[in-house]
Short mmCIF file of C-alpha atoms and ligand atoms in Angstrom, two decimals:
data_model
loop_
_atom_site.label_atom_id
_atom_site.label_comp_id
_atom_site.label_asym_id
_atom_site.label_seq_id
_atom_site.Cartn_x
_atom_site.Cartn_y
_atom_site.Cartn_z
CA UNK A 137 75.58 205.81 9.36
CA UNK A 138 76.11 203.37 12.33
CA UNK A 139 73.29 202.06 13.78
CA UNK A 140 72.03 202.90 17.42
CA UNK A 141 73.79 200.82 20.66
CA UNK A 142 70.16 199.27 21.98
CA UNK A 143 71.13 198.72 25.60
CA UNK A 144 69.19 197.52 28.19
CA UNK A 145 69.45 198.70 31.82
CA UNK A 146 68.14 196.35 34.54
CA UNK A 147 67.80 197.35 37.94
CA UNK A 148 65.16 196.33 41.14
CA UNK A 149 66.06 197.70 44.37
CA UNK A 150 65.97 201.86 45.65
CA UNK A 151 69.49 202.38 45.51
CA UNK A 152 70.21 201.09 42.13
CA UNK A 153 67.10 203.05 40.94
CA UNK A 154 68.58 206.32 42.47
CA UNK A 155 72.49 205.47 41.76
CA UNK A 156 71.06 204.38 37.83
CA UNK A 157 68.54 207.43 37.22
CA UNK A 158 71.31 209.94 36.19
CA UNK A 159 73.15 207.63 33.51
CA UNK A 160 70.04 206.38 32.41
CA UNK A 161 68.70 210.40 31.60
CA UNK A 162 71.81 210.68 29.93
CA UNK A 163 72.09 207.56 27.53
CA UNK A 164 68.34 208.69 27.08
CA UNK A 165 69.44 212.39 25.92
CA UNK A 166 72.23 210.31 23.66
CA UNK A 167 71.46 209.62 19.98
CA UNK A 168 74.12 206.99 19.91
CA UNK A 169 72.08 204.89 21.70
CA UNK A 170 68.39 203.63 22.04
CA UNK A 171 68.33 202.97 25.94
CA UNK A 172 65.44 200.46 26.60
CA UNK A 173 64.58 200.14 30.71
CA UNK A 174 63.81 196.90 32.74
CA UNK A 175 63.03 196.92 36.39
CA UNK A 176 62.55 193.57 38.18
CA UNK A 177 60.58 195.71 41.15
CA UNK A 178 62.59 193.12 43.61
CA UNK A 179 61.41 196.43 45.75
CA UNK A 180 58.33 197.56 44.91
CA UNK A 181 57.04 200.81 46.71
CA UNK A 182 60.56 201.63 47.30
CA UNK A 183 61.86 201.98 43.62
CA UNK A 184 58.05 203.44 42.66
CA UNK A 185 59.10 206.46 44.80
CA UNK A 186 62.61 206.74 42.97
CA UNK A 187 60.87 206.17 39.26
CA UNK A 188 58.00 208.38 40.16
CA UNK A 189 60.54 211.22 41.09
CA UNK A 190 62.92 210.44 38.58
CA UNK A 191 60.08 210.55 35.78
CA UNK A 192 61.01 206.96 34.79
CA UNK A 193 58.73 204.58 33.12
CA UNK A 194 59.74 201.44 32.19
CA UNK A 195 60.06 199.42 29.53
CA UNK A 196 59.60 196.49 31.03
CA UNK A 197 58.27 195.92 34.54
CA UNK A 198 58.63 192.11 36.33
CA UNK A 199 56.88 193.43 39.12
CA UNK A 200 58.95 190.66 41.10
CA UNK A 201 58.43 191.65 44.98
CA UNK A 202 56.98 188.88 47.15
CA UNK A 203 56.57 190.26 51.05
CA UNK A 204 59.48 188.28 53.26
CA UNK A 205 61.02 186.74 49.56
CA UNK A 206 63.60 184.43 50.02
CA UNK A 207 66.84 184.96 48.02
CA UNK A 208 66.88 181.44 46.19
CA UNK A 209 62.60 181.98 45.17
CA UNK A 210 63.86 185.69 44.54
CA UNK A 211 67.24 184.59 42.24
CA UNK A 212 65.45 181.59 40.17
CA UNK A 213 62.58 184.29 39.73
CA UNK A 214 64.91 186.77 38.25
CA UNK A 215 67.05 184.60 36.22
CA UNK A 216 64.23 184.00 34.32
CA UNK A 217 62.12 186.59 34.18
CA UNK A 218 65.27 188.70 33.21
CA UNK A 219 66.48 186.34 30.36
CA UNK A 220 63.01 186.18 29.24
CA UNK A 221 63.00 190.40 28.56
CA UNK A 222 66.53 190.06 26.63
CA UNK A 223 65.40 187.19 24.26
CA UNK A 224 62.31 190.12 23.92
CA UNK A 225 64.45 193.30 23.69
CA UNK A 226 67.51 191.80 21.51
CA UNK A 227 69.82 194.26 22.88
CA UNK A 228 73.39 194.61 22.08
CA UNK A 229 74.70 195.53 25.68
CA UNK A 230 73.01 195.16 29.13
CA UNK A 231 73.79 197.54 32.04
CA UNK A 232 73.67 196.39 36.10
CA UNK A 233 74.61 198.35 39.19
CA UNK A 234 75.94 197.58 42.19
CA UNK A 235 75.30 194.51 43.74
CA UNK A 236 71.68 193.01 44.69
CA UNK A 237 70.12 189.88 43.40
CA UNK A 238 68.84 192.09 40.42
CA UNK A 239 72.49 193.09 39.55
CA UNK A 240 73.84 189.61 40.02
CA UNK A 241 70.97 187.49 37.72
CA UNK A 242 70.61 190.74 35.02
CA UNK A 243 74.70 190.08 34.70
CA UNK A 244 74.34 186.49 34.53
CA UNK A 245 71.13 185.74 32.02
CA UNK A 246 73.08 188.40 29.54
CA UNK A 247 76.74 186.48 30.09
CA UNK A 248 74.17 183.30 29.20
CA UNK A 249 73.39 185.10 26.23
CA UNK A 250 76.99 186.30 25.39
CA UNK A 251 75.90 189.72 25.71
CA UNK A 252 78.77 192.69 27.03
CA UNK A 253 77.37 193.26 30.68
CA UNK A 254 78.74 196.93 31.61
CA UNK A 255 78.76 197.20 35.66
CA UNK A 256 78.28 200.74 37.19
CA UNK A 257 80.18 200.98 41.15
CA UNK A 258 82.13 197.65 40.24
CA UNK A 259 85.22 196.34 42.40
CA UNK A 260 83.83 197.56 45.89
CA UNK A 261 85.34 194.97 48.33
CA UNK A 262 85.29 193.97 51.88
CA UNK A 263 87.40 190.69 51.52
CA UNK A 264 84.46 188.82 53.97
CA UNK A 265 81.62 186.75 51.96
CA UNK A 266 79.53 187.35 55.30
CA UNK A 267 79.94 191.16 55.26
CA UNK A 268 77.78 192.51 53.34
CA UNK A 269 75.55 189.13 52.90
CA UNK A 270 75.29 188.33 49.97
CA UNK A 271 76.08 191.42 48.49
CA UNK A 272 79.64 190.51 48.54
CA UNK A 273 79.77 187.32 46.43
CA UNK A 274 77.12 189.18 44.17
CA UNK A 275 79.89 191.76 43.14
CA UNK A 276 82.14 189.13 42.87
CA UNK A 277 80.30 187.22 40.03
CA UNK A 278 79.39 190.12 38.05
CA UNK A 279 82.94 191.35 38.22
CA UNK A 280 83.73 187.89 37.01
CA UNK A 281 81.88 188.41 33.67
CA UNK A 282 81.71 192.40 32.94
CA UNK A 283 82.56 193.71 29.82
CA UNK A 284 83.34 197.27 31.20
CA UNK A 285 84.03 198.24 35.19
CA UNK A 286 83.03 201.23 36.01
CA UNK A 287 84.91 202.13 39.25
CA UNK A 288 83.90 204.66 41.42
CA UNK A 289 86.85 205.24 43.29
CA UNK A 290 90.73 203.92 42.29
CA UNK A 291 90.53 201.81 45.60
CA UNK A 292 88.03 200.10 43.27
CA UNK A 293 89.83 199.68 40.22
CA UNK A 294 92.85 198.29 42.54
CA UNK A 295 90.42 195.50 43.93
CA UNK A 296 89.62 195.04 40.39
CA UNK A 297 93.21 194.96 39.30
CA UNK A 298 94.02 192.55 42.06
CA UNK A 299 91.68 190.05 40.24
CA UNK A 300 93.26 190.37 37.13
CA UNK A 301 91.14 192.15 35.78
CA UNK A 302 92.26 193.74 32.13
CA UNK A 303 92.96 196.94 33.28
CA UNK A 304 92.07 198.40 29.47
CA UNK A 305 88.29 197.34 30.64
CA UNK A 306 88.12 199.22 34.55
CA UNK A 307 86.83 202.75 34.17
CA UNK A 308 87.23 205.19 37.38
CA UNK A 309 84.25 207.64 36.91
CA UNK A 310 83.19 208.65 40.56
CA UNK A 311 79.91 207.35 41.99
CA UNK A 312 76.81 207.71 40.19
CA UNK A 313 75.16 208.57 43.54
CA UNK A 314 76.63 211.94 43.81
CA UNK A 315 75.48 212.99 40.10
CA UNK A 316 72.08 211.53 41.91
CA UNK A 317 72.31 214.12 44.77
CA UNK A 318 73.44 216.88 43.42
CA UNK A 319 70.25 216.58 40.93
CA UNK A 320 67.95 215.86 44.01
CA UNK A 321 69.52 219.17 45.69
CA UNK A 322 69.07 221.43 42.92
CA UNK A 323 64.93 219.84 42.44
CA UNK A 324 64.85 220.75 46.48
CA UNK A 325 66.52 223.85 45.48
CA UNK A 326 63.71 224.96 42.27
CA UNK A 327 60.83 223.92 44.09
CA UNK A 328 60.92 223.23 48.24
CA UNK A 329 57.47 222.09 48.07
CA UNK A 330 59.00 218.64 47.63
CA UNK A 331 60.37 218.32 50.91
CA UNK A 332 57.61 219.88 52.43
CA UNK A 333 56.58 216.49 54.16
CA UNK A 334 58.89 216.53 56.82
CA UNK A 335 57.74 220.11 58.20
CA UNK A 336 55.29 218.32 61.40
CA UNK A 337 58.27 216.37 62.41
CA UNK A 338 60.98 219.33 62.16
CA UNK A 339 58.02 221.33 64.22
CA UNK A 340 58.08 218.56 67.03
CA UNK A 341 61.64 218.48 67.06
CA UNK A 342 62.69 222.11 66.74
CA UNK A 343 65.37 222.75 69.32
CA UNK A 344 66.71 218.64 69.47
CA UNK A 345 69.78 217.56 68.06
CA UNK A 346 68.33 214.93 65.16
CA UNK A 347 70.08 211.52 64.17
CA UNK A 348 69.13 209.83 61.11
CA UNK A 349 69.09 206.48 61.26
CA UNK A 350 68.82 203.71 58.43
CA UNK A 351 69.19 199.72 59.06
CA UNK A 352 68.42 196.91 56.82
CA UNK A 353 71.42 194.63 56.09
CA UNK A 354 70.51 191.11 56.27
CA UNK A 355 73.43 189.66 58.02
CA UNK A 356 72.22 192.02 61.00
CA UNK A 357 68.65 190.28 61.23
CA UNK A 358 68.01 189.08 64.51
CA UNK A 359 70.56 190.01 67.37
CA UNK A 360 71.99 192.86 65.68
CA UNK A 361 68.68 194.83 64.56
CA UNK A 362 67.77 193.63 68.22
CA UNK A 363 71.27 195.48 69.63
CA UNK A 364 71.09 198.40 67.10
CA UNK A 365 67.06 199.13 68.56
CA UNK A 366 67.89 198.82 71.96
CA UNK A 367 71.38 201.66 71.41
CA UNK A 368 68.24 203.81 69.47
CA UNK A 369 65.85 203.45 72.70
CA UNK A 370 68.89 204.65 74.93
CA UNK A 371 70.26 207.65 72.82
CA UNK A 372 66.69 208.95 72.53
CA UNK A 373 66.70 208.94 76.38
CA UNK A 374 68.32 212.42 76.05
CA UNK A 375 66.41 215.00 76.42
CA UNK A 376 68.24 216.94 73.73
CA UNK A 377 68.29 214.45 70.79
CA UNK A 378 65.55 213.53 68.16
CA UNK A 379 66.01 210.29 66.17
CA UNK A 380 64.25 209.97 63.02
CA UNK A 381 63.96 206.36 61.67
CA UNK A 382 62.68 205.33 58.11
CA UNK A 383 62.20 202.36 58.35
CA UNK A 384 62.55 199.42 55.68
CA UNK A 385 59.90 197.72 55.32
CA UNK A 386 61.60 194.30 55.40
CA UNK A 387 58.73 192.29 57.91
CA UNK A 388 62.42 190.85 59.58
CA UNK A 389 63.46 194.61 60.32
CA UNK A 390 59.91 196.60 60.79
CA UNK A 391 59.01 194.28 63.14
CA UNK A 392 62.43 194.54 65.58
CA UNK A 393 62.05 198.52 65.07
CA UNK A 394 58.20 198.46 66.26
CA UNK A 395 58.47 196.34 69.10
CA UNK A 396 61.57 198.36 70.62
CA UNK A 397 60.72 202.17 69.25
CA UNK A 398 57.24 202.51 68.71
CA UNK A 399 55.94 205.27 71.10
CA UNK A 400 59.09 206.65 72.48
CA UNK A 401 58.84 210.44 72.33
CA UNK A 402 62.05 211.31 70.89
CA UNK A 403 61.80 208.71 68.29
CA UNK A 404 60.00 209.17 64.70
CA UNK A 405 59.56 205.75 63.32
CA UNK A 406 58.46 206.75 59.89
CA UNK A 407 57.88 205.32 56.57
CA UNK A 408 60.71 204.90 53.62
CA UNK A 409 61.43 209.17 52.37
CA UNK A 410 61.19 209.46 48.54
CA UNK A 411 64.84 210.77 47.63
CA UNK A 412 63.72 214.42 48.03
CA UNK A 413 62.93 213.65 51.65
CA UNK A 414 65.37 211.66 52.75
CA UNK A 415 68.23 214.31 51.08
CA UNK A 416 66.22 216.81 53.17
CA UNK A 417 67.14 214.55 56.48
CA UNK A 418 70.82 214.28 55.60
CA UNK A 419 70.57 218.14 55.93
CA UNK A 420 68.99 218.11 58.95
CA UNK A 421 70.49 215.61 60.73
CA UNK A 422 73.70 216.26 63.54
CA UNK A 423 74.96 212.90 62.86
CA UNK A 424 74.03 209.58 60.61
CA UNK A 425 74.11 206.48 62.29
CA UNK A 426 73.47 203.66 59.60
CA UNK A 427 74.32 200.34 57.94
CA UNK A 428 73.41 201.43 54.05
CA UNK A 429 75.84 201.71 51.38
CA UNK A 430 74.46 204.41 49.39
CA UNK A 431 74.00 206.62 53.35
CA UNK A 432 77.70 205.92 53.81
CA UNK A 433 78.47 207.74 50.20
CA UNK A 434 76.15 210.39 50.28
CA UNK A 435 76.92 211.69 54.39
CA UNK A 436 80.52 212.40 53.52
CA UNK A 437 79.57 214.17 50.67
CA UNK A 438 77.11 216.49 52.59
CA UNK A 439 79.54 216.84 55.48
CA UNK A 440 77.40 214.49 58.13
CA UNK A 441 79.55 212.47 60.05
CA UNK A 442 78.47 208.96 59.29
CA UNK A 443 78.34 205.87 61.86
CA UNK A 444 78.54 202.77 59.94
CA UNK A 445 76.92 199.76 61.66
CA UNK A 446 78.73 197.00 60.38
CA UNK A 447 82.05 195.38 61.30
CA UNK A 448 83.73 195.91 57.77
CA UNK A 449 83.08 198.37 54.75
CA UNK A 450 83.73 198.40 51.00
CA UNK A 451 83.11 201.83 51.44
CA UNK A 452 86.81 202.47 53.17
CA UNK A 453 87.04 206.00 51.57
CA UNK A 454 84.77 207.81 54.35
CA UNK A 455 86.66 205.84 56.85
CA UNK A 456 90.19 206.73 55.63
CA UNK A 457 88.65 210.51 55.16
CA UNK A 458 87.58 210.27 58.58
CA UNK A 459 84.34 211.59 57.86
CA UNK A 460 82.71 207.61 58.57
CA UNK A 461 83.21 205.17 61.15
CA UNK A 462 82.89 201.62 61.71
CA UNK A 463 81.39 200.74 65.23
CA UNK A 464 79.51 197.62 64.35
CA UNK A 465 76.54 196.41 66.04
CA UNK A 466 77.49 196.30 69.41
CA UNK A 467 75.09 198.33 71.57
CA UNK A 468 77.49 199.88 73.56
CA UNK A 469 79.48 201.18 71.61
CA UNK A 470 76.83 202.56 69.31
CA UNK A 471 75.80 204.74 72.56
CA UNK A 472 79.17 206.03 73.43
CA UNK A 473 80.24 206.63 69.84
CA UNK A 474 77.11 209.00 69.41
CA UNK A 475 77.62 210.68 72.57
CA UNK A 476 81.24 211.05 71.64
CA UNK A 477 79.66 212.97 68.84
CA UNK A 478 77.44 214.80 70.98
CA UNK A 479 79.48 215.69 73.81
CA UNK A 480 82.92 216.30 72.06
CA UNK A 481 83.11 219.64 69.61
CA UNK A 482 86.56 218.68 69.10
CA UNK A 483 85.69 214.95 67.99
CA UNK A 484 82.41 216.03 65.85
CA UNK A 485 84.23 218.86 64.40
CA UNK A 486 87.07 216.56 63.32
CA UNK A 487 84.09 214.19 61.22
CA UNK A 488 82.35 216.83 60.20
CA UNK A 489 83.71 217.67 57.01
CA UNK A 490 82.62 218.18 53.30
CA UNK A 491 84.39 215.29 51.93
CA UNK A 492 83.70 213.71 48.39
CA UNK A 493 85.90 210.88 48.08
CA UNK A 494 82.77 208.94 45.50
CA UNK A 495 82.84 211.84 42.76
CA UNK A 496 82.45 214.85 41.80
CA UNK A 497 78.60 214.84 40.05
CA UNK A 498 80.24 213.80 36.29
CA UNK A 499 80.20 210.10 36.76
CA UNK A 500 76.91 209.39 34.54
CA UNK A 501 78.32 211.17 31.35
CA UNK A 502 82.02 209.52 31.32
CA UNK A 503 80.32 205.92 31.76
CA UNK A 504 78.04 206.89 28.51
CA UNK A 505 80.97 208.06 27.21
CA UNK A 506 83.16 205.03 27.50
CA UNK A 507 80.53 202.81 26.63
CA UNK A 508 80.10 204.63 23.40
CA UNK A 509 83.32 203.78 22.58
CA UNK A 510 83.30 200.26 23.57
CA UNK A 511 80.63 199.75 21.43
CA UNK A 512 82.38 201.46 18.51
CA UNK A 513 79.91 204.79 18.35
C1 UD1 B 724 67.91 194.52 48.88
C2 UD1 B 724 69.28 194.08 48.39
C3 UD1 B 724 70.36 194.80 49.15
C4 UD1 B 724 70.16 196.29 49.14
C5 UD1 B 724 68.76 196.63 49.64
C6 UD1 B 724 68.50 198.11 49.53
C7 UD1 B 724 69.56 191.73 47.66
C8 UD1 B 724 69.83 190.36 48.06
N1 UD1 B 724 69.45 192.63 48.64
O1 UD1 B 724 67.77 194.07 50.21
O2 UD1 B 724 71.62 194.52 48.57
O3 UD1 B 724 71.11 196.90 49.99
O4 UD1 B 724 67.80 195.93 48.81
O5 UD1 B 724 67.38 198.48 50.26
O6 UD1 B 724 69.43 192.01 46.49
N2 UD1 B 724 59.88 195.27 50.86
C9 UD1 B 724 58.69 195.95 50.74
N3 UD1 B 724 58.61 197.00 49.87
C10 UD1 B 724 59.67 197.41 49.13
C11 UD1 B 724 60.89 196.74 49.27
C12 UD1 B 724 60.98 195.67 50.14
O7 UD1 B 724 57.71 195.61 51.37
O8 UD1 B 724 59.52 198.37 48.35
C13 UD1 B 724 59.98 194.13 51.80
C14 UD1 B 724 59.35 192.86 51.20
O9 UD1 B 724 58.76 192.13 52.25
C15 UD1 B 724 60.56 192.11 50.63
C16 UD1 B 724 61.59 192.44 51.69
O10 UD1 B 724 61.36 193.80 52.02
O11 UD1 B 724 60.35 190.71 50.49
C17 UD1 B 724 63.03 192.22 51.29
O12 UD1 B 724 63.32 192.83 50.05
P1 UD1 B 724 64.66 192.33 49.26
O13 UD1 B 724 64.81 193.16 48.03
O14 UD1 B 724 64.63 190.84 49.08
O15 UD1 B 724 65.83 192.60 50.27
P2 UD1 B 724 66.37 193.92 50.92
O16 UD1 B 724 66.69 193.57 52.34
O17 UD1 B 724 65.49 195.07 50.62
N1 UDP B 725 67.09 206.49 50.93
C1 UDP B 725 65.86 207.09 50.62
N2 UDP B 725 64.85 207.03 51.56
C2 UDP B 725 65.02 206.43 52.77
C3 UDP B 725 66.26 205.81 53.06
C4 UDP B 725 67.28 205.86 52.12
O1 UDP B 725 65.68 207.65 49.54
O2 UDP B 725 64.07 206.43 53.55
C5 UDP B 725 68.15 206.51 49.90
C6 UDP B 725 69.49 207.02 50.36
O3 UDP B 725 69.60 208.40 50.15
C7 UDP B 725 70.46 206.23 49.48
C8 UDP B 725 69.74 204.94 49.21
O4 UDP B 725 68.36 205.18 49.53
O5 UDP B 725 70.68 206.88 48.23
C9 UDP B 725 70.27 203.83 50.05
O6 UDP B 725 69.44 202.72 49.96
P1 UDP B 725 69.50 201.51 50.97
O7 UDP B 725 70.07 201.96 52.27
O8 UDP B 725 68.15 200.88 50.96
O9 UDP B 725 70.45 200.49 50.23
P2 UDP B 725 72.05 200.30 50.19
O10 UDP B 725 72.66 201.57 49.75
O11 UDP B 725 72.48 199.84 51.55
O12 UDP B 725 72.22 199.20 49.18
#
């Protein structure tokens, strides 16, 4: 009989929690393997909300989060703390997502340790270091080092490719995020209770147009959250429209969002959603206007045209699907892109399409699957 595959997945941040808990419930449901969890908690009440509705607990828990943490302290922290849980767990593979500082040091302390690193939504490119910072460079290493590449798209295996990468070792298998939503829609689905938080504000706002709005990149701190808060205050100005605002809880972008928002009577400035919640906003909302990854995914799918505030994307699928578009940070043209959507049937209707160019819900159970094979189950 061949032993189990012990494999470790590390994660730290919301969105890897949320674009990890599907693949995770499945290596779990797996007898092939013995799936052993790590979480840095580089966010802390951010991923508690994911685990907590996922009905993860982990193995092993760094509890990492400093408020305002630097990304060298944050790095040299993980590096450590993440080799320290390997030399603990002895596993034979270790699994990262994406690309945060989480991703980036779990990928390098196992490559340290000559472990197989398998990387879930690898070879997402925007060709600028600077864009996403330093999110870019962070995919960059870990693609340097996988073992397996799981692609969600085949413009990601092509960046991949590009690299010479062996192309016996990229995987396309959609994006984990949409097995994530589709489970988070049929929850909503089985018991509404769990989006029942949001019923005061959908009371205020009956009868407004709503925008969703999400901002948190770092190389927007400063004069672009500054910009992107003062095109919120102006759209809000309308009578007609609603924005409601979760904000991260990053002091650098909570504080921008206060100063400019706080008060203004179109304008809900409201605490991070659990995943329920915040799949209940993409429903309600007219339009997205954002500068997330995982919002940029997950709009197209639900048919919300997406505004992406950022000057490039990795994400060029929505874009090319013309269901997302890029208007950077500019504060202008934030305005007159979302009144362009609110004005213009023609223009929203021509966005506004079902599109799902990250995957069709299977992704989790062909990653297990290849992985299984890699490791010769
Ligand atoms: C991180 C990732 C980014 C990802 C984002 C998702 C890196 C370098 N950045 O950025 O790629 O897109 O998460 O949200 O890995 N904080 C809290 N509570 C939380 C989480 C954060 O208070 O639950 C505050 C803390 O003050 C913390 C700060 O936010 O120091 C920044 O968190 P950090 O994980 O370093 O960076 P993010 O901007 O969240
Ligand atoms: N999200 C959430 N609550 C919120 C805002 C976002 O659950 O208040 C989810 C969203 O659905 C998506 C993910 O968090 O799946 C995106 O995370 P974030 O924007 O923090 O990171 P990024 O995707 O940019 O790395």
């Amino acid at each position: 009989m061949t032993t189990r595959t012990r494999i470790l997945v590390i994660f730290g941040t919301r969105p890897e929690a949320i674009k990890l808990f599907p693949v995770i419930a499945a290596l779990k449901a797996d007898p092939r393997f013995e799936c052993v969890t790590c979480v840095s908690a580089q966010h802390r009440d951010m991923l508690d909300q994911v685990l907590s509705i996922a009905g993860i607990v982990p193995d092993h828990d760094l509890d990492l989060m400093r408020p305002g943490q630097t990304l060298d302290g944050l790095t040299a922290a993980l590096l450590t703390g993440l080799g320290g849980v390997m030399d603990a767990v002895k596993p034979d593979r270790v699994m990262v997502q994406g690309d945060t500082a989480t991703a980036m040091a779990g990928a390098l302390a196992a490559y340290y340790r000559k472990l197989p690193v398998d990387h879930v939504e690898a070879g997402l490119r925007s060709g600028n270091i600077h864009h996403p910072w330093p999110e870019e460079v962070n995919r960059k290493i870990i693609g340097s080092l996988a073992s397996l590449h799981f692609a969600p798209t085949e413009t990601a295996a092509g960046a991949l490719l590009r690299e010479n990468v062996d192309p016996a070792r990229v995987h396309v298998t959609g994006n984990t995020v949409i097995d994530a939503l589709h489970w988070v829609t049929d929850r909503i689905a089985e018991q509404p209770l769990l989006v029942a938080g949001l019923g005061e504000l959908e009371a205020r706002f009956a009868g407004k147009r709503v925008i969703g709005v999400t901002s948190h990149r770092r190389e927007n701190f400063g004069g672009g959250l500054e910009a992107i808060a003062r095109a919120v205050a102006r759209i809000a100005q309308r009578p007609d429209v609603a924005v409601i605002f979760p904000v991260h809880p990053n002091p650098n972008v909570r504080a921008v969002m206060d100063a400019a928002l706080a008060g203004l009577p179109n304008v809900a400035l409201i605490a991070p959603l659990d995943y329920p919640h915040f799949a209940r906003l993409l429903g309600l909302a007219e339009i997205m206007l954002t500068d997330s990854g995982g919002v940029q995914e997950e709009a197209p799918a639900l048919g919300k045209p997406v505004l992406v505030m950022r000057e490039t994307t990795e994400r060029p699928e929505g874009v090319a699907a013309g269901t997302a578009r890029l208007v950077g940070t500019d504060e202008g043209r934030i305005v007159t892109e979302i009144f362009t959507l609110l004005d213009d049937k023609a223009a929203y209707e021509a966005m506004a399409r079902a599109h799902n160019p990250f995957g069709d819900g299977q992704a989790s159970a062909r990653i297990v699957e290849h992985v299984a094979n890699e490791a010769g189950q």
